[in-house]
mmCIF file of C-alpha atoms in Angstrom:
data_model
loop_
_atom_site.group_PDB
_atom_site.id
_atom_site.type_symbol
_atom_site.label_atom_id
_atom_site.label_comp_id
_atom_site.label_asym_id
_atom_site.label_seq_id
_atom_site.Cartn_x
_atom_site.Cartn_y
_atom_site.Cartn_z
ATOM 1 C CA UNK A 1 -36.752 12.738 43.357
ATOM 2 C CA UNK A 2 -36.488 13.114 39.757
ATOM 3 C CA UNK A 3 -39.063 15.100 38.536
ATOM 4 C CA UNK A 4 -40.757 14.665 34.529
ATOM 5 C CA UNK A 5 -37.742 15.436 31.997
ATOM 6 C CA UNK A 6 -36.844 18.379 30.528
ATOM 7 C CA UNK A 7 -36.088 19.371 26.683
ATOM 8 C CA UNK A 8 -33.920 21.096 24.995
ATOM 9 C CA UNK A 9 -34.633 22.112 21.920
ATOM 10 C CA UNK A 10 -31.762 23.911 19.839
ATOM 11 C CA UNK A 11 -31.467 25.138 16.646
ATOM 12 C CA UNK A 12 -28.550 22.671 15.411
ATOM 13 C CA UNK A 13 -25.560 20.647 16.982
ATOM 14 C CA UNK A 14 -23.345 23.526 17.408
ATOM 15 C CA UNK A 15 -26.048 25.494 19.517
ATOM 16 C CA UNK A 16 -26.517 22.302 21.071
ATOM 17 C CA UNK A 17 -22.902 22.337 22.021
ATOM 18 C CA UNK A 18 -22.534 25.916 23.688
ATOM 19 C CA UNK A 19 -25.651 25.248 25.286
ATOM 20 C CA UNK A 20 -24.375 21.932 27.040
ATOM 21 C CA UNK A 21 -21.045 24.293 27.551
ATOM 22 C CA UNK A 22 -21.575 26.248 29.463
ATOM 23 C CA UNK A 23 -24.940 24.855 31.482
ATOM 24 C CA UNK A 24 -21.779 22.098 32.406
ATOM 25 C CA UNK A 25 -18.914 25.125 33.772
ATOM 26 C CA UNK A 26 -22.012 26.849 35.641
ATOM 27 C CA UNK A 27 -23.214 23.756 37.366
ATOM 28 C CA UNK A 28 -19.672 23.064 37.902
ATOM 29 C CA UNK A 29 -19.344 26.419 39.747
ATOM 30 C CA UNK A 30 -22.340 26.576 41.261
ATOM 31 C CA UNK A 31 -21.507 22.587 42.796
ATOM 32 C CA UNK A 32 -18.226 23.982 43.634
ATOM 33 C CA UNK A 33 -19.586 27.089 46.397
ATOM 34 C CA UNK A 34 -20.047 24.785 48.593
ATOM 35 C CA UNK A 35 -17.939 22.640 50.016
ATOM 36 C CA UNK A 36 -18.660 19.163 47.541
ATOM 37 C CA UNK A 37 -16.476 18.197 45.024
ATOM 38 C CA UNK A 38 -18.148 17.876 41.823
ATOM 39 C CA UNK A 39 -18.185 13.882 40.528
ATOM 40 C CA UNK A 40 -18.997 13.858 35.788
ATOM 41 C CA UNK A 41 -19.276 10.500 34.021
ATOM 42 C CA UNK A 42 -18.591 11.164 29.614
ATOM 43 C CA UNK A 43 -19.479 10.114 27.420
ATOM 44 C CA UNK A 44 -18.292 9.321 23.134
ATOM 45 C CA UNK A 45 -19.314 10.071 19.760
ATOM 46 C CA UNK A 46 -19.792 13.263 18.022
ATOM 47 C CA UNK A 47 -22.071 15.745 19.239
ATOM 48 C CA UNK A 48 -19.079 15.286 22.765
ATOM 49 C CA UNK A 49 -16.963 15.781 20.575
ATOM 50 C CA UNK A 50 -18.408 18.919 19.581
ATOM 51 C CA UNK A 51 -19.502 19.684 23.525
ATOM 52 C CA UNK A 52 -15.505 18.964 24.426
ATOM 53 C CA UNK A 53 -13.769 21.280 22.081
ATOM 54 C CA UNK A 54 -16.900 24.570 23.509
ATOM 55 C CA UNK A 55 -15.704 23.687 26.994
ATOM 56 C CA UNK A 56 -11.978 24.080 25.493
ATOM 57 C CA UNK A 57 -12.643 27.513 24.255
ATOM 58 C CA UNK A 58 -15.016 28.404 27.214
ATOM 59 C CA UNK A 59 -13.590 26.863 31.036
ATOM 60 C CA UNK A 60 -10.857 29.692 31.084
ATOM 61 C CA UNK A 61 -13.921 32.418 31.333
ATOM 62 C CA UNK A 62 -14.952 30.992 33.746
ATOM 63 C CA UNK A 63 -14.053 29.725 37.433
ATOM 64 C CA UNK A 64 -14.132 26.316 37.228
ATOM 65 C CA UNK A 65 -10.992 24.844 38.800
ATOM 66 C CA UNK A 66 -10.734 22.019 36.386
ATOM 67 C CA UNK A 67 -8.229 20.152 38.307
ATOM 68 C CA UNK A 68 -10.832 19.676 41.525
ATOM 69 C CA UNK A 69 -13.647 17.631 39.462
ATOM 70 C CA UNK A 70 -13.726 13.989 38.759
ATOM 71 C CA UNK A 71 -13.899 13.216 35.414
ATOM 72 C CA UNK A 72 -15.646 9.403 34.787
ATOM 73 C CA UNK A 73 -16.574 7.282 31.624
ATOM 74 C CA UNK A 74 -20.252 6.114 31.186
ATOM 75 C CA UNK A 75 -18.367 3.302 28.951
ATOM 76 C CA UNK A 76 -15.377 2.747 26.982
ATOM 77 C CA UNK A 77 -13.999 0.591 23.604
ATOM 78 C CA UNK A 78 -11.169 -2.388 25.829
ATOM 79 C CA UNK A 79 -9.013 -1.126 22.633
ATOM 80 C CA UNK A 80 -5.519 0.232 23.014
ATOM 81 C CA UNK A 81 -4.630 2.376 25.250
ATOM 82 C CA UNK A 82 -3.310 4.669 22.201
ATOM 83 C CA UNK A 83 -6.402 4.033 19.810
ATOM 84 C CA UNK A 84 -7.912 6.841 18.334
ATOM 85 C CA UNK A 85 -11.123 4.501 19.026
ATOM 86 C CA UNK A 86 -10.296 5.511 23.654
ATOM 87 C CA UNK A 87 -13.599 7.640 24.145
ATOM 88 C CA UNK A 88 -10.877 8.903 27.406
ATOM 89 C CA UNK A 89 -8.447 9.456 24.628
ATOM 90 C CA UNK A 90 -10.562 11.931 21.960
ATOM 91 C CA UNK A 91 -11.697 13.943 25.959
ATOM 92 C CA UNK A 92 -8.323 14.557 26.712
ATOM 93 C CA UNK A 93 -7.406 15.659 23.749
ATOM 94 C CA UNK A 94 -10.828 17.709 23.218
ATOM 95 C CA UNK A 95 -10.374 18.989 26.547
ATOM 96 C CA UNK A 96 -9.286 17.303 29.317
ATOM 97 C CA UNK A 97 -5.704 18.296 29.342
ATOM 98 C CA UNK A 98 -6.240 22.251 28.481
ATOM 99 C CA UNK A 99 -8.689 22.398 30.981
ATOM 100 C CA UNK A 100 -6.163 21.031 33.442
ATOM 101 C CA UNK A 101 -8.123 17.646 34.510
ATOM 102 C CA UNK A 102 -5.625 16.030 37.317
ATOM 103 C CA UNK A 103 -8.221 13.214 38.684
ATOM 104 C CA UNK A 104 -9.595 11.903 35.985
ATOM 105 C CA UNK A 105 -10.696 7.768 36.000
ATOM 106 C CA UNK A 106 -10.500 6.043 32.590
ATOM 107 C CA UNK A 107 -11.434 2.876 32.156
ATOM 108 C CA UNK A 108 -9.225 -0.091 31.240
ATOM 109 C CA UNK A 109 -7.214 -0.249 28.090
ATOM 110 C CA UNK A 110 -6.726 -4.151 26.732
ATOM 111 C CA UNK A 111 -3.471 -3.224 28.190
ATOM 112 C CA UNK A 112 -4.592 -3.039 32.434
ATOM 113 C CA UNK A 113 -6.862 -5.840 32.635
ATOM 114 C CA UNK A 114 -6.580 -9.394 29.917
ATOM 115 C CA UNK A 115 -9.907 -9.287 28.891
ATOM 116 C CA UNK A 116 -13.662 -6.997 29.778
ATOM 117 C CA UNK A 117 -15.185 -8.632 32.700
ATOM 118 C CA UNK A 118 -11.705 -7.946 33.995
ATOM 119 C CA UNK A 119 -12.370 -4.748 33.269
ATOM 120 C CA UNK A 120 -14.877 -4.163 34.238
ATOM 121 C CA UNK A 121 -14.728 -5.192 38.080
ATOM 122 C CA UNK A 122 -11.754 -3.499 37.857
ATOM 123 C CA UNK A 123 -13.311 -0.375 37.402
ATOM 124 C CA UNK A 124 -16.484 -0.549 39.804
ATOM 125 C CA UNK A 125 -13.468 -1.076 42.208
ATOM 126 C CA UNK A 126 -12.257 2.568 41.052
ATOM 127 C CA UNK A 127 -15.230 3.791 41.380
ATOM 128 C CA UNK A 128 -15.495 2.474 44.949
ATOM 129 C CA UNK A 129 -12.969 3.409 46.172
ATOM 130 C CA UNK A 130 -12.863 7.331 44.626
ATOM 131 C CA UNK A 131 -16.309 8.072 44.035
ATOM 132 C CA UNK A 132 -19.397 9.429 45.894
ATOM 133 C CA UNK A 133 -21.837 6.891 45.259
ATOM 134 C CA UNK A 134 -23.360 8.922 43.208
ATOM 135 C CA UNK A 135 -22.227 11.572 39.698
ATOM 136 C CA UNK A 136 -23.636 14.660 39.797
ATOM 137 C CA UNK A 137 -23.973 15.207 36.583
ATOM 138 C CA UNK A 138 -23.770 12.156 33.943
ATOM 139 C CA UNK A 139 -24.220 13.099 30.466
ATOM 140 C CA UNK A 140 -25.246 10.346 28.125
ATOM 141 C CA UNK A 141 -25.236 10.118 23.862
ATOM 142 C CA UNK A 142 -27.773 7.580 22.012
ATOM 143 C CA UNK A 143 -27.510 5.557 19.938
ATOM 144 C CA UNK A 144 -30.334 5.611 16.501
ATOM 145 C CA UNK A 145 -31.111 1.098 18.458
ATOM 146 C CA UNK A 146 -31.967 3.630 21.396
ATOM 147 C CA UNK A 147 -28.453 1.925 23.665
ATOM 148 C CA UNK A 148 -27.112 4.241 25.876
ATOM 149 C CA UNK A 149 -22.960 2.997 26.998
ATOM 150 C CA UNK A 150 -22.395 0.148 25.868
ATOM 151 C CA UNK A 151 -25.714 -0.724 26.815
ATOM 152 C CA UNK A 152 -27.451 -1.892 23.383
ATOM 153 C CA UNK A 153 -31.065 -4.150 22.883
ATOM 154 C CA UNK A 154 -31.484 -7.946 24.029
ATOM 155 C CA UNK A 155 -28.145 -7.248 25.525
ATOM 156 C CA UNK A 156 -27.872 -9.703 28.419
ATOM 157 C CA UNK A 157 -26.046 -6.839 30.119
ATOM 158 C CA UNK A 158 -29.773 -4.717 30.478
ATOM 159 C CA UNK A 159 -30.934 -7.094 33.140
ATOM 160 C CA UNK A 160 -27.372 -7.002 35.482
ATOM 161 C CA UNK A 161 -28.921 -4.927 38.760
ATOM 162 C CA UNK A 162 -25.848 -5.934 41.542
ATOM 163 C CA UNK A 163 -22.515 -5.064 39.168
ATOM 164 C CA UNK A 164 -21.106 -1.181 39.080
ATOM 165 C CA UNK A 165 -19.976 -2.085 34.739
ATOM 166 C CA UNK A 166 -20.139 -4.818 32.773
ATOM 167 C CA UNK A 167 -17.982 -6.545 30.025
ATOM 168 C CA UNK A 168 -19.758 -6.208 26.334
ATOM 169 C CA UNK A 169 -18.916 -8.755 24.015
ATOM 170 C CA UNK A 170 -20.782 -8.494 20.390
ATOM 171 C CA UNK A 171 -20.718 -5.307 20.237
ATOM 172 C CA UNK A 172 -23.366 -3.973 17.184
ATOM 173 C CA UNK A 173 -20.699 -1.073 16.314
ATOM 174 C CA UNK A 174 -17.269 -1.609 16.590
ATOM 175 C CA UNK A 175 -15.744 -1.535 18.110
ATOM 176 C CA UNK A 176 -16.920 -4.647 19.210
ATOM 177 C CA UNK A 177 -15.390 -5.583 23.398
ATOM 178 C CA UNK A 178 -15.660 -2.784 25.559
ATOM 179 C CA UNK A 179 -16.535 -1.955 29.539
ATOM 180 C CA UNK A 180 -19.569 -0.534 30.717
ATOM 181 C CA UNK A 181 -21.756 1.261 33.038
ATOM 182 C CA UNK A 182 -24.857 -1.295 34.687
ATOM 183 C CA UNK A 183 -28.375 1.226 33.958
ATOM 184 C CA UNK A 184 -28.375 1.252 37.985
ATOM 185 C CA UNK A 185 -24.963 2.319 38.094
ATOM 186 C CA UNK A 186 -25.904 5.835 35.614
ATOM 187 C CA UNK A 187 -28.985 5.738 37.951
ATOM 188 C CA UNK A 188 -27.023 6.780 40.922
ATOM 189 C CA UNK A 189 -26.166 10.262 39.304
ATOM 190 C CA UNK A 190 -28.544 13.245 40.684
ATOM 191 C CA UNK A 191 -28.402 14.679 37.279
ATOM 192 C CA UNK A 192 -28.817 12.710 33.464
ATOM 193 C CA UNK A 193 -28.060 14.285 30.880
ATOM 194 C CA UNK A 194 -29.691 13.009 26.785
ATOM 195 C CA UNK A 195 -26.890 15.233 24.493
ATOM 196 C CA UNK A 196 -28.547 13.934 20.836
ATOM 197 C CA UNK A 197 -28.436 15.877 17.196
ATOM 198 C CA UNK A 198 -29.165 14.669 14.386
ATOM 199 C CA UNK A 199 -32.388 12.761 12.006
ATOM 200 C CA UNK A 200 -31.285 9.258 12.672
ATOM 201 C CA UNK A 201 -31.693 9.389 16.331
ATOM 202 C CA UNK A 202 -35.288 11.217 15.832
ATOM 203 C CA UNK A 203 -37.274 7.849 16.833
ATOM 204 C CA UNK A 204 -35.159 6.884 19.453
ATOM 205 C CA UNK A 205 -36.082 10.231 21.257
ATOM 206 C CA UNK A 206 -38.915 9.896 20.668
ATOM 207 C CA UNK A 207 -40.032 6.310 21.529
ATOM 208 C CA UNK A 208 -37.412 6.864 24.911
ATOM 209 C CA UNK A 209 -39.030 9.058 26.093
ATOM 210 C CA UNK A 210 -42.821 7.874 24.945
ATOM 211 C CA UNK A 211 -41.650 5.128 28.129
ATOM 212 C CA UNK A 212 -40.675 1.991 24.625
ATOM 213 C CA UNK A 213 -39.484 -0.561 27.192
ATOM 214 C CA UNK A 214 -36.146 -1.054 28.705
ATOM 215 C CA UNK A 215 -35.019 -3.797 26.452
ATOM 216 C CA UNK A 216 -35.612 -2.621 23.602
ATOM 217 C CA UNK A 217 -34.198 0.987 24.213
ATOM 218 C CA UNK A 218 -32.581 1.043 27.038
ATOM 219 C CA UNK A 219 -32.187 5.333 26.691
ATOM 220 C CA UNK A 220 -35.423 4.529 28.467
ATOM 221 C CA UNK A 221 -34.038 3.166 31.584
ATOM 222 C CA UNK A 222 -32.132 5.614 32.968
ATOM 223 C CA UNK A 223 -33.173 8.510 34.829
ATOM 224 C CA UNK A 224 -31.823 11.744 37.456
ATOM 225 C CA UNK A 225 -32.147 11.399 41.077
ATOM 226 C CA UNK A 226 -33.498 15.206 40.319
ATOM 227 C CA UNK A 227 -33.126 15.687 36.866
ATOM 228 C CA UNK A 228 -33.155 14.825 33.880
ATOM 229 C CA UNK A 229 -32.368 16.848 30.686
ATOM 230 C CA UNK A 230 -32.726 15.954 26.863
ATOM 231 C CA UNK A 231 -30.983 18.371 25.096
ATOM 232 C CA UNK A 232 -31.629 17.793 21.495
ATOM 233 C CA UNK A 233 -30.547 20.019 18.271
ATOM 234 C CA UNK A 234 -33.856 20.011 15.736
ATOM 235 C CA UNK A 235 -33.496 16.575 13.436
ATOM 236 C CA UNK A 236 -33.624 14.776 17.098
ATOM 237 C CA UNK A 237 -36.614 16.629 18.366
ATOM 238 C CA UNK A 238 -37.900 16.216 15.205
ATOM 239 C CA UNK A 239 -40.611 12.957 15.810
ATOM 240 C CA UNK A 240 -41.292 14.647 18.933
#
């Protein structure tokens, strides 16, 4: 059962990234000490890139076998497979290839599906086939408008509860076409980690933690089954 969210405030984005990377490696090592295979979901964005670089730096000294970590994505830009906008491409370049991650499940690109809805349906099927029924760690960034993954304030996808993934068009943040896990799928996580840096995110962080309506601040709609952690730098926490 989820408890009250834990809030960690770090001095700046660099120390935040190091802390999150270290915590993830520790969690993965703990899970791999049991018979379970860890399933994690990555996010995109500037702070995620910083965390990914720290994972590449710290991974060699850890006990994590990345070939036995199953990697998913909370959302993806529906663009060409070699587009620099792709979250999976950024993650591979920053750390996945370097650490030897081989069980990586990217969301479909324009080369894999006819449109965002077909791509969402295909990813849902991949999750049903290769997923464990829940994520051990779900990492989420948050936008200044409170969006998470590619679920934006006021968008109808926020009310989809019977699907695993949805297509998104007309995104207020380019590129306009995306695929995203639904709120109900994001909620199927043992631990949800919000990764937030910068003063521009501070109002959204305060609103989400203050219990805002999910249609106005989508980040308010996701909690971990066992824990929810907000990893913030001082600027992102400045309105708490």
